[in-house]
Structure formats: C-alpha cells, structure tokens
Coordinates of C-alpha atoms and ligand atoms in Angstrom, one line a residue:
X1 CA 0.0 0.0 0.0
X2 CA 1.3 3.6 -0.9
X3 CA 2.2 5.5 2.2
X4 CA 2.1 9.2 2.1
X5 CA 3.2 12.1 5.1
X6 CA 0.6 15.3 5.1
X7 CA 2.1 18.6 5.2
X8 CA -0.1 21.6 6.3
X9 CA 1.1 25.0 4.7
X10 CA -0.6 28.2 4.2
X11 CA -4.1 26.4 4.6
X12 CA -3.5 23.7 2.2
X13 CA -2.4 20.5 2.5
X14 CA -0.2 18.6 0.4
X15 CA 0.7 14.6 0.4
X16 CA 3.6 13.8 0.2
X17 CA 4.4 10.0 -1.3
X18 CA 7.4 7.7 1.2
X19 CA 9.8 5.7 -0.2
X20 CA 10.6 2.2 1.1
X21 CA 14.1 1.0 0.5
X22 CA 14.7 -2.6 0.7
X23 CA 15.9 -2.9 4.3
X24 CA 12.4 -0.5 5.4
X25 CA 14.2 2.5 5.2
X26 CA 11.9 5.5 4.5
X27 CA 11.9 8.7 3.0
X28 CA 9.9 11.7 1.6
X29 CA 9.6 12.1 -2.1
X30 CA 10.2 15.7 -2.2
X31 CA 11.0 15.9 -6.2
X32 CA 7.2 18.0 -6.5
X33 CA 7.9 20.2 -3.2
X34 CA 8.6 23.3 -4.6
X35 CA 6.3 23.2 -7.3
X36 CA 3.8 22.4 -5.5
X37 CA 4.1 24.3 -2.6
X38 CA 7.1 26.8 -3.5
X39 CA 8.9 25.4 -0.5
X40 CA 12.5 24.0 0.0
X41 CA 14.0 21.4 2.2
X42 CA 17.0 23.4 4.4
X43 CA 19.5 20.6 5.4
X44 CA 23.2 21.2 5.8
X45 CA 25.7 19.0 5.1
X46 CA 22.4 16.9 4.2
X47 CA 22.1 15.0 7.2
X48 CA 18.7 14.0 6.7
X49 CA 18.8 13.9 2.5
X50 CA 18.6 11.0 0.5
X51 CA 20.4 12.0 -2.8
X52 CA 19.9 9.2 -4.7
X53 CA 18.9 5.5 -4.6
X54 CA 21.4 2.8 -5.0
X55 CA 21.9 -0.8 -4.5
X56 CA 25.7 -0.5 -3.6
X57 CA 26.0 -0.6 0.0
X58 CA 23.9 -0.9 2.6
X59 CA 24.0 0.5 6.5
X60 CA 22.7 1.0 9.6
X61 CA 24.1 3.1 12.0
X62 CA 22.5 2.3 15.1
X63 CA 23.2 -1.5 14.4
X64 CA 26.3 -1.2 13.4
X65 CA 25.5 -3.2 9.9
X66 CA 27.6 -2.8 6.8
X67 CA 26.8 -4.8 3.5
X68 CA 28.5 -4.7 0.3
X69 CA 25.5 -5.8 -2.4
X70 CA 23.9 -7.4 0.6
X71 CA 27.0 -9.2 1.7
X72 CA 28.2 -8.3 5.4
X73 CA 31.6 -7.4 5.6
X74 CA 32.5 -9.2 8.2
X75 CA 32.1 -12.2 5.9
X76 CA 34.3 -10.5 2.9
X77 CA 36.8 -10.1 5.2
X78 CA 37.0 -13.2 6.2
X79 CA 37.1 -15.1 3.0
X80 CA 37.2 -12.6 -0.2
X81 CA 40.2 -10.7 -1.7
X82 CA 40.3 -7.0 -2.3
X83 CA 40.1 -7.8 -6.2
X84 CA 36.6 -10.2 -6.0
X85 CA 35.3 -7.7 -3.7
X86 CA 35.9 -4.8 -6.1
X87 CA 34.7 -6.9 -8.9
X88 CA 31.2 -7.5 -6.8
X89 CA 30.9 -3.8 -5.7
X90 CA 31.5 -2.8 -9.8
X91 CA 29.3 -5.5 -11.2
X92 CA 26.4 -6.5 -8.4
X93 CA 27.7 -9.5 -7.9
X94 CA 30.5 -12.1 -7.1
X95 CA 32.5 -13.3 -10.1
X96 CA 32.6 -16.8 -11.3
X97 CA 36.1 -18.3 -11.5
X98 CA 36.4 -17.6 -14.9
X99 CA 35.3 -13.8 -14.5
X100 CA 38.1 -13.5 -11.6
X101 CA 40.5 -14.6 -13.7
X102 CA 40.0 -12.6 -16.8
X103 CA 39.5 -9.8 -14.4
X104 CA 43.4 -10.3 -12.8
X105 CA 44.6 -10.3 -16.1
X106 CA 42.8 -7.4 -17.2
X107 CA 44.3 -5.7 -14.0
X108 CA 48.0 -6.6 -14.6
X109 CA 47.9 -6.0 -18.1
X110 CA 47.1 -2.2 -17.7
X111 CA 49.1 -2.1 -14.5
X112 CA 51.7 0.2 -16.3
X113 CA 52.0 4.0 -16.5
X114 CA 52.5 6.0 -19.4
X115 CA 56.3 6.5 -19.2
X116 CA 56.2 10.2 -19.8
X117 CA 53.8 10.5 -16.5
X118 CA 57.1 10.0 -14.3
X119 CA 58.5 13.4 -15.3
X120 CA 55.1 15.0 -13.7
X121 CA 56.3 12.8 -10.2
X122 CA 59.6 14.2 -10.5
X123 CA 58.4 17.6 -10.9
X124 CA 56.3 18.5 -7.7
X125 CA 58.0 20.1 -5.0
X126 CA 59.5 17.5 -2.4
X127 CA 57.5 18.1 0.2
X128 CA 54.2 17.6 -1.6
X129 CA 51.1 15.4 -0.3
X130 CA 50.7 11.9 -1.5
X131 CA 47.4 12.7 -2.1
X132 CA 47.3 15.9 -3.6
X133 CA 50.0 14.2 -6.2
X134 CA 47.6 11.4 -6.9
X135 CA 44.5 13.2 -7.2
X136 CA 45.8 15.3 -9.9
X137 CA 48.0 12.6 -11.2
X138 CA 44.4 10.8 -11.9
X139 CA 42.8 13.5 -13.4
X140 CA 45.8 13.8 -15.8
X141 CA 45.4 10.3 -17.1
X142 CA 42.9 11.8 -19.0
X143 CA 45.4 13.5 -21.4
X144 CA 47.2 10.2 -21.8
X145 CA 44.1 8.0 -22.2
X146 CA 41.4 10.2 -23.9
X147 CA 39.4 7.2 -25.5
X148 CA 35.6 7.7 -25.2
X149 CA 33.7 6.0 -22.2
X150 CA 30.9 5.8 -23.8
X151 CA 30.4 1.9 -24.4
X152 CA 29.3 -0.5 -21.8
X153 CA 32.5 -1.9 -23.0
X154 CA 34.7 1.1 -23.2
X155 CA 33.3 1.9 -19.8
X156 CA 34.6 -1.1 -18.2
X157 CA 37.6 -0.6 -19.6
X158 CA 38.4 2.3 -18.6
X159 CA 37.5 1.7 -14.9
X160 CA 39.8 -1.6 -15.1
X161 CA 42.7 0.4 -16.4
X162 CA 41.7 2.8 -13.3
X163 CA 41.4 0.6 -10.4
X164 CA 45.4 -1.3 -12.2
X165 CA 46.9 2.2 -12.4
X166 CA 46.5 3.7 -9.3
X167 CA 47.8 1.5 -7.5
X168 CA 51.2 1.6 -10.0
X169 CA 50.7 5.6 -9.4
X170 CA 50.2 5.1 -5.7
X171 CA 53.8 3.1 -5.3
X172 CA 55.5 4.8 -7.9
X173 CA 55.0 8.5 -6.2
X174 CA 56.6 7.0 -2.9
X175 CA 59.5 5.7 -4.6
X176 CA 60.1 8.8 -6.2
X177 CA 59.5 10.9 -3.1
X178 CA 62.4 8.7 -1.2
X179 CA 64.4 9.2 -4.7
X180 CA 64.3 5.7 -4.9
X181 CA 63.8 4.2 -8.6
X182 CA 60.5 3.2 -9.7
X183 CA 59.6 -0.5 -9.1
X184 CA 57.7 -1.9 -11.7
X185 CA 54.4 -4.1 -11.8
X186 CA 55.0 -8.0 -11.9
X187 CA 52.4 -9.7 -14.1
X188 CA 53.3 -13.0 -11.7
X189 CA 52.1 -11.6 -8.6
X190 CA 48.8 -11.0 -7.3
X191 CA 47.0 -7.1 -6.5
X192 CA 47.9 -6.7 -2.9
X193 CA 51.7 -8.6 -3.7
X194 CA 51.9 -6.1 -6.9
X195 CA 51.6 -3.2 -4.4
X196 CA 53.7 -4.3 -1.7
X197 CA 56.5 -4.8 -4.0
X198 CA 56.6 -2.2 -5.8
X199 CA 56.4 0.1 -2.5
X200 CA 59.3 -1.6 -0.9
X201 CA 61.5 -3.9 -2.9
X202 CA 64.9 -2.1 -3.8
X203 CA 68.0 -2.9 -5.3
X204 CA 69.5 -3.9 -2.2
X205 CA 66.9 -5.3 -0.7
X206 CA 64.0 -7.5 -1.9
X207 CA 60.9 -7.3 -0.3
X208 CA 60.0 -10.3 1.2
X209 CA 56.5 -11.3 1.4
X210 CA 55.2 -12.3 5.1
X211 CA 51.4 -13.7 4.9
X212 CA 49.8 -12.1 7.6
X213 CA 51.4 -8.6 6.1
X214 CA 49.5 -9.4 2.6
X215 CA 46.3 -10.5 4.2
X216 CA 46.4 -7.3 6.9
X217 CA 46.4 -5.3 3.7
X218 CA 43.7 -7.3 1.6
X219 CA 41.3 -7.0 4.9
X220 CA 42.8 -3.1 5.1
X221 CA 41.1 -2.5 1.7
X222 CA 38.2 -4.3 1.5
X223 CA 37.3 -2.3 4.7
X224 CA 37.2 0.6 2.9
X225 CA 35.8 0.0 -0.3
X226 CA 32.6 1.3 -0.4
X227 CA 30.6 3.4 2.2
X228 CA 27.4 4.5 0.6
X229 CA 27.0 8.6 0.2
X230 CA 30.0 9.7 2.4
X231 CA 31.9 13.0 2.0
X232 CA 33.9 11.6 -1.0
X233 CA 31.6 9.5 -2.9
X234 CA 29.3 12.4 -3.0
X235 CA 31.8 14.9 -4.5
X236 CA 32.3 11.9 -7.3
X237 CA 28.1 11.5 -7.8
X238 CA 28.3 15.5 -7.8
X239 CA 31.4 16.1 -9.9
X240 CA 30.0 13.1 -11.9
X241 CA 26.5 14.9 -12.2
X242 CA 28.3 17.2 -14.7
X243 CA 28.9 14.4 -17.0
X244 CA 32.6 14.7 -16.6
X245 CA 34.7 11.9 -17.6
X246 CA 35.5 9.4 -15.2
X247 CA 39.1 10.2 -13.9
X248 CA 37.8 14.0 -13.3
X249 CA 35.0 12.9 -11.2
X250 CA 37.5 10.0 -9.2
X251 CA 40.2 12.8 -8.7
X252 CA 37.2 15.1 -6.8
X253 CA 37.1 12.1 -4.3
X254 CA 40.1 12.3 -4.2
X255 CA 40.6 15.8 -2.8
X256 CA 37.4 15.3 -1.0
X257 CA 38.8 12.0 1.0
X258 CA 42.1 14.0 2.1
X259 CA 40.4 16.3 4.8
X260 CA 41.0 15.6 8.5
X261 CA 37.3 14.8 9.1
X262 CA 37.4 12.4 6.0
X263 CA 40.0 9.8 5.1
X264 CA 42.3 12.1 6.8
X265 CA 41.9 10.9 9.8
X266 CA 43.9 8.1 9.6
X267 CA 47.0 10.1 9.7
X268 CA 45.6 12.5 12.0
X269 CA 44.9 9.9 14.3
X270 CA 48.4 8.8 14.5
X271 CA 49.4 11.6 14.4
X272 CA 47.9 12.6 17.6
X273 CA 48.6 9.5 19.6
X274 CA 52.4 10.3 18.8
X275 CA 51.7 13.5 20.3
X276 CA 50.3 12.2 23.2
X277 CA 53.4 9.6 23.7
X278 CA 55.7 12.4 23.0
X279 CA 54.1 14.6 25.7
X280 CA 54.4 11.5 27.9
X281 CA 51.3 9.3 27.4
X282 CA 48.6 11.2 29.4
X283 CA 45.2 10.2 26.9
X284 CA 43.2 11.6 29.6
X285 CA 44.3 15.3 28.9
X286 CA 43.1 14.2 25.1
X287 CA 40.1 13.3 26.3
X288 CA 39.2 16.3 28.7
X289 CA 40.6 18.1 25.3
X290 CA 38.2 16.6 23.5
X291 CA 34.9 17.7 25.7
X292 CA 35.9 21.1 26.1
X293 CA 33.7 23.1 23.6
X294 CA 36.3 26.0 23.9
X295 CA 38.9 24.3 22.6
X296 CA 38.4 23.4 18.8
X297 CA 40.4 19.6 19.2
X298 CA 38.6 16.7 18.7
X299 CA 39.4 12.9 19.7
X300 CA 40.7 11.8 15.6
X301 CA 39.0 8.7 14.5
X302 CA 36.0 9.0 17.0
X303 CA 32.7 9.7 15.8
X304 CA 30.7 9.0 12.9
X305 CA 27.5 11.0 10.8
X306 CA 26.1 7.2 10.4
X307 CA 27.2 5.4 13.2
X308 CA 25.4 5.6 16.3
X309 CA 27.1 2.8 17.8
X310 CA 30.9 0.7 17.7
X311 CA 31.7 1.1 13.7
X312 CA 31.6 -2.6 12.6
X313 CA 34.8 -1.9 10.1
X314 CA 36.6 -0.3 13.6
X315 CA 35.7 -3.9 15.3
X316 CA 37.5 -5.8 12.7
X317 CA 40.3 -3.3 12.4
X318 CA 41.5 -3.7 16.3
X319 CA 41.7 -7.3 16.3
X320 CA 43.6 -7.4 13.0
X321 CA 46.1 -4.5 14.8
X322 CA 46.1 -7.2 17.4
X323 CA 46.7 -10.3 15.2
X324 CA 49.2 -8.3 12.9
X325 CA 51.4 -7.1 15.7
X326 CA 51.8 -10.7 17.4
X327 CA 52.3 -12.1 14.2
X328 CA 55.4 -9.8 13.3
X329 CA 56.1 -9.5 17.4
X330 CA 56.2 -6.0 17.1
X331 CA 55.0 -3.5 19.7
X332 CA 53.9 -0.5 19.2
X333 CA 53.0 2.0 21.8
X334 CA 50.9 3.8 20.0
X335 CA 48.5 0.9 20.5
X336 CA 48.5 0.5 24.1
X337 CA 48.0 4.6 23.9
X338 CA 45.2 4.1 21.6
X339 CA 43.7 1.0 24.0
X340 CA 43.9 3.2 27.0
X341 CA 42.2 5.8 25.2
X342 CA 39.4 4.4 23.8
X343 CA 38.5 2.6 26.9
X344 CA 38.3 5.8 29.0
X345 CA 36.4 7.5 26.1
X346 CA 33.9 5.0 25.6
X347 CA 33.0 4.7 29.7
X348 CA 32.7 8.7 29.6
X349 CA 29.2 10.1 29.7
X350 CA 30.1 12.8 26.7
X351 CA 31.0 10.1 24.6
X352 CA 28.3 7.8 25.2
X353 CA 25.7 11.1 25.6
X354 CA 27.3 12.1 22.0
X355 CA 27.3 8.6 20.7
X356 CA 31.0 8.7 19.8
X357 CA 32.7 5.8 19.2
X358 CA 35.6 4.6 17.1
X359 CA 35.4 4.6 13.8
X360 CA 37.6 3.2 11.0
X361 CA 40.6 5.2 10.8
X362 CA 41.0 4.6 14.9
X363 CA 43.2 1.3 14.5
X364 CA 43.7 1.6 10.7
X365 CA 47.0 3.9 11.1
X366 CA 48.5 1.1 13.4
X367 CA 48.0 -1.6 10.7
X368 CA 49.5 0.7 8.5
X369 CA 52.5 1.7 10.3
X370 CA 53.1 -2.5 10.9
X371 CA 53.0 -2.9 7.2
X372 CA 55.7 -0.4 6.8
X373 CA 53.2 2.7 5.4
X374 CA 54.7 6.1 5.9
X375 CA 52.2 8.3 7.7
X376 CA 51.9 10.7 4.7
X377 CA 50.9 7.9 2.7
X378 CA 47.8 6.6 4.8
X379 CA 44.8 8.6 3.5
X380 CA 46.0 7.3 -0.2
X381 CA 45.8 3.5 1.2
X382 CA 42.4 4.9 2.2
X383 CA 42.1 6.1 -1.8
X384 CA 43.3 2.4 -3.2
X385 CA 40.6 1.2 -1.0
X386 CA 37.8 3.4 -1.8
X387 CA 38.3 3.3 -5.3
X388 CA 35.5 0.2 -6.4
X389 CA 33.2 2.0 -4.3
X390 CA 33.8 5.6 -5.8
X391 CA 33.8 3.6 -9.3
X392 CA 30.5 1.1 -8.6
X393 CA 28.3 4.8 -7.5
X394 CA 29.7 6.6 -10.4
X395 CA 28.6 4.1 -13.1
X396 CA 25.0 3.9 -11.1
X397 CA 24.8 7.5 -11.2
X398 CA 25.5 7.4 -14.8
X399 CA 22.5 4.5 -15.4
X400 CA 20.4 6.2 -13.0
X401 CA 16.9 7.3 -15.0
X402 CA 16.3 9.6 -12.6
X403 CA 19.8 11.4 -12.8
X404 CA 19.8 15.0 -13.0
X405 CA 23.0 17.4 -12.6
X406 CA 23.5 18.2 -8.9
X407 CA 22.4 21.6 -8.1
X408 CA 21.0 22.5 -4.6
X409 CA 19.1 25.3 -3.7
X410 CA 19.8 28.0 -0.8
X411 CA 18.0 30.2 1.4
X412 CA 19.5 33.8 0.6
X413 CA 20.3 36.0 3.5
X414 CA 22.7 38.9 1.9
X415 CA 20.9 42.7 0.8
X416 CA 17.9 42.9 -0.6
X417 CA 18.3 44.4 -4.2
X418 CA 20.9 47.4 -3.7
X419 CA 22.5 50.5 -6.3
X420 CA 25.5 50.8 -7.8
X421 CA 27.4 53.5 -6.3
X422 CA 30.0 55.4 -8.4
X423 CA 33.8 55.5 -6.2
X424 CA 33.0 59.4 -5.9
X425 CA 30.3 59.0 -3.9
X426 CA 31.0 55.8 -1.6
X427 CA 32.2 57.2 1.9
X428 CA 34.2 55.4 4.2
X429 CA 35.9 53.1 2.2
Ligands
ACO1 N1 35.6 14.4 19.5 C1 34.9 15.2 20.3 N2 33.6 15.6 20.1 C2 33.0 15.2 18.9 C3 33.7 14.3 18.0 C4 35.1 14.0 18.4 N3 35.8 13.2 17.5 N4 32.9 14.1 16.9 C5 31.8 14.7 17.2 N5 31.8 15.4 18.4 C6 30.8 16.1 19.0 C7 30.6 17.5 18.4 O1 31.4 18.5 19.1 C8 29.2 17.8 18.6 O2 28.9 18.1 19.9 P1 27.7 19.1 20.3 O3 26.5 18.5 19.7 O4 27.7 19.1 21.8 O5 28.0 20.5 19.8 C9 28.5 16.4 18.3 O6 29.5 15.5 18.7 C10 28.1 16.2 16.9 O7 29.2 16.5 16.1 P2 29.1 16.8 14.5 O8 30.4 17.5 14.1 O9 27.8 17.6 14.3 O10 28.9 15.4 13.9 P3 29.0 15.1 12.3 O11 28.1 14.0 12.1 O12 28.7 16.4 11.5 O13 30.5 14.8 12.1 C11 32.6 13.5 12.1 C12 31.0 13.5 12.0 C13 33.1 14.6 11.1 C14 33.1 12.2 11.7 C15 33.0 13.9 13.6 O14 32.5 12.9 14.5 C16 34.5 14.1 13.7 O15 35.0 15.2 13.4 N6 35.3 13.1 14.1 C17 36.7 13.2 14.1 C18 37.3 13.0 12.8 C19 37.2 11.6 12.3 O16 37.6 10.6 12.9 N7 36.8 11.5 11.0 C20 36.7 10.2 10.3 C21 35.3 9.8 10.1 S1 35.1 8.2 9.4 C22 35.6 8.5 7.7 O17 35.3 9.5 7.2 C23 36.3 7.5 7.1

C-alpha cells in the first residue's frame, strides 16, 4: 500500500508520497515540493537527504550493519580478496572463477604507467602530499588515455585500467618521493603482492612477502571499499552529475577524501597518539581536550555521521592490529595509547551522551604503520581502498533514469536588491 506524510502549509495540504528501500528504510519524495508548494528542504551537510537511490552498500548506524550488495563485511573479510570484492561492488555481484580470472589479467595488463607520467612525479615540490600528487596525477590520465567511455564496454575498460593504475601511481609516487627508482608491476604476482612490492622492494633489498602482512592489507582495503554517500563519494556523484569523464569525477574524491574529518583521519589519528606519547602518554588530557567546547580539538578517529554505535569496520580493524602485531612480534605504543584511550572515552558520559565511538581510521594507522606505510601515505591507502566504491556509485549514477545534474538550492540572506554607487560618492571606504 502507498504510504504518504501530510504537510499543512498556508491552509493547504499537500501529500507527500514515502519511499521504502529494501531494508524498510523510509523517506519523503520531495521531487514535486517546490512546485507544489514553492517550498525547499534546508539541510546542511544533508544530514537528513537521500540523494539518490542505489543498491551498492547498505548501513545502519544504530546496528552497526555494513553490506557490500547485501554481503556483510565481516564475511568478505574473512574469506574474499580485495580484487573479487571490487569486482562485486563494480558489477552487483560475485564473479565466477572464470570472470576472476579474466579480471586479474585485465588488471595486470594495464598495470603500467605512461612512461612520460614519471616526469610530472619528479616535478612537484619535495614536500608535496601523497594525495594531492595522486588526485591530480588521476585526473591527468585523462590527457594520456582520452578514449571515449561511452560503451558499456569502453566503460569497463576504462574503470579496469583505473582501479590497475592507481595502484602503480600510488607506489611509484613514494618511490620517487624517497628518490628511490621506480619498481615496476609483476604480471606474476597477485594485486595486494603487486603493491607491496613495488612500494618496498629495492636494489639492495628484496621485499619479502610475510602472509599475515599481505592479508592485513587485503582486509585493510576491502574495509574501505565502499561506504554509501560519504563525503567523497558524494563529491564523485556530484562532480560526476556534470557528466565529466571518469578520472575528473575520481580525482574530486580524491581531494574530497584528504580532509582531516574524512579519510584524513587516519594520519591524523596517528598523528595525535604520537603526540600524546611524545608529551608522555597522558590520553586523559586528550580526552578532557576533546569535551571542552572551547577548545576546537577533537578525539581523531571518533565519531561517525552514520554510526550511532561501535563502527563494525573499527571492530575488525583492532583485532587485526592485534593479530598483525603478534604475528610480526612488534610492539607499538601507539596501541597500548590508543587502548587506553578508547576505553576511557567509551565509559565517559560525553562520549556515550554524544554517541561517539571509534570509527575506522581509529586502529587503521597502526595496521598501516606495521606494514611499513609512511604516515603521509595513509589517507591514499584509504584512496586504493575506496576506489570500487567511488567507481560502482559513479557508473550507477550514470545509469540512474532519474539522474539529473546536482544543483542545490539555498535560502538567501545577503541585501535585498541594492545601487550601484560610483567610487566618488562611496564614503568610508
Ligand atoms: N571528539 C569530540 N567531540 C566530537 C567528536 C570527536 N571526535 N565528533 C563529534 N563530536 C561532538 C561535536 O562536538 C558535537 O557536539 P555538540 O552537539 O555538543 O556540539 C557532536 O559530537 C556532533 O558532532 P558533529 O560534528 O555535528 O557530527 P557530524 O556527524 O557532523 O561529524 C565527524 C562526524 C566529522 C566524523 C565527527 O565525528 C569528527 O569530526 N570526528 C573526528 C574525525 C574523524 O575521525 N573522521 C573520520 C570519520 S570516518 C571516515 O570518514 C572514514
């Protein structure tokens, strides 16, 4: 049965249709508001906006429930890859054997770089982001691979020669950062292998593979591969609305992921938990910090627009930090720091009032830092990771009959219609 909500304005009433997703999640169909009524909605930062519908990812943020095309995650990170789970978030399902393997092969065969894209690395300032590199390193790939994506075929294509080059790009601009040479892709070894060895084999010293580091980085970025309409993804549906070609639209998540309150949390987070072991380990000062509304810090990697409750990717995250750093019998203080802290924020009646909890990027910079991941280079792990997902919403978007180019309204509050005034006559200025 059609439900409707009733909204009483100026003496009329107007009926509004709901929208039931498939997991009973509701919303108003606004599309006929302001013609109807001459109304908008006011949201900022469109807390309470559904932009679109998808079948990508599902959550819920007061159950702490994440699905990827209805699969939990919990379940791909136990048994799937980062390559079948990008495949299922791309094409809405889970490949056949067959389809995996054509895949990989489609993957390491446009692993490479156009050579002359190296003098561009060479060329930014030393000091330069990892991520501000990549993100404009992507949307140059345009200029060296202008085909059409028009085709459901050229389409794919492109997105495979995507998701194999940044990962080449990603390596490639730490290497040249350390002024180490370039390492390149080895069609024998597998995506997360690929990456690993390219980032730290040298000359001198050949990386050697240790199982619980390659797995650590498989479950790294299938935690991260899709998260329904988050900061980035939304800059890429938004960017995408434009019709702009795929790399353009990746490249705004790109710069959209880097923020602290984004994917830049991850480095942020270690960041300040080396802080706090420089300044001699006192987490409760972070905390007290962290609850003073005078004081702009916040606790990094706490808190989520979605998550109400313990972020189910931050649950599988600590144990792996756990797991990882046994495996390799390291220790890191900035895990018991992080341990210590978490416990007294979660038992602290502004974090449980606030519903903050950890998210993600709490545990991930440990994992990272155990792999052997310079801090600067976290948020484009993060990138790598978040790449299916930013792919899988940007085709939807594109096959999406109700698409329409992104274009928000506002509720004006500067001068009402004012004169020119010639510079003669202005006073005061
Ligand atoms: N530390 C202290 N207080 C916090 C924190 C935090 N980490 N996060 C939110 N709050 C408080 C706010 O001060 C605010 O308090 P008030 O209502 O008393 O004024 C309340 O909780 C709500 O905060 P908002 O900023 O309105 O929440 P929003 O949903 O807009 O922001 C965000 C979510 C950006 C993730 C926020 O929690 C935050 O800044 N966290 C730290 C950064 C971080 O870890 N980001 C990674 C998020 S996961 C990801 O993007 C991969």
């Amino acid at each position: 049965m059609d439900e409707y909500v009733t909204l009483n304005y100026k003496g009329e009433t107007y009926r509004l249709p709901v929208i039931i997703g498939t997991e009973n999640e509701c919303g108003i169909d606004i599309l006929a508001l302001r013609r109807d009524t001459g109304l908008i909605t006011f949201d900022p930062g469109f807390a309470n906006t559904g932009a679109c519908k998808s079948s990508i990812t599902y959550m819920d943020g007061e159950k702490g429930i994440l699905r990827y095309r209805g699969i939990p995650v919990e379940e791909l990170a136990e048994h799937s890859t980062f390559k079948e789970t990008s495949y299922l978030l791309i094409n809405g399902r889970l490949p056949t054997a067959e389809e995996l393997r054509h895949f990989s092969i489609m993957l390491n065969d446009h692993s490479l770089v156009h050579e002359d894209m190296k003098t561009f690395f060479q060329n930014f300032p030393r000091a330069s982001h990892p991520m501000g590199i990549l993100s404009a390193m992507v949307n140059a790939l345009r200029s060296f691979y202008p085909e059409l994506q028009t085709t459901e075929e050229e389409i794919n294509f492109t997105v495979t020669r995507l998701l194999a080059k940044v990962r080449t790009m990603a390596a490639m601009s730490y290497k040249i950062s350390r002024g180490h040479t370039v390492v390149y892709p080895r069609p024998d070894l597998a995506y997360c292998e690929n990456f690993l060895n390219m980032m730290f084999n040298t000359p001198v010293k050949p990386y050697e593979f240790v199982r619980e580091v390659v797995r650590a980085l498989e479950v790294f970025w299938i935690l991260h591969a899709d998260h329904e309409q988050n900061c980035s993804t939304t800059a890429v549906r938004v960017v995408g609305s434009g019709r702009v070609n795929l790399y353009a639209a990746i490249s705004a998540g790109m710069s959209a992921l880097w923020g602290p309150l984004h994917g830049g949390a991850n480095q942020a987070v270690v960041e300040m938990l080396s802080d706090i072991y420089r300044s001699g380990g006192d987490y409760r000062k972070a905390v007290e910090r962290a609850k003073d509304k005078d004081d702009p810090f916040r606790l990094m990697g706490f808190g989520h627009r979605v998550y109400k409750t313990y972020d189910p990717r931050a649950k599988i995250m600590k144990k792996m930090c756990d797991d990882l750093l046994s495996a390799l019998k390291l220790k890191d203080p900035l895990l018991d720091i992080a341990k210590e802290l978490e416990e007294v924020a979660v038992n602290d009646a502004y974090f449980i009032d606030h519903n903050l909890y950890p998210n993600v990027d709490f545990y991930s910079g440990i994992v990272l830092r155990a792999i052997g991941i310079p801090t600067n280079m976290f948020t484009v792990m993060f990138a790598i990771g978040r790449l299916p997902g930013w792919i899988a919403q940007w085709k939807e978007s594109m096959d999406d009959p109700q698409w329409r180019i992104s274009r928000p309204r506002q509720i004006y509050t500067g001068p009402s219609e004012t004169h020119y005034v010639p510079m003669a006559k202005r006073k005061g200025i």
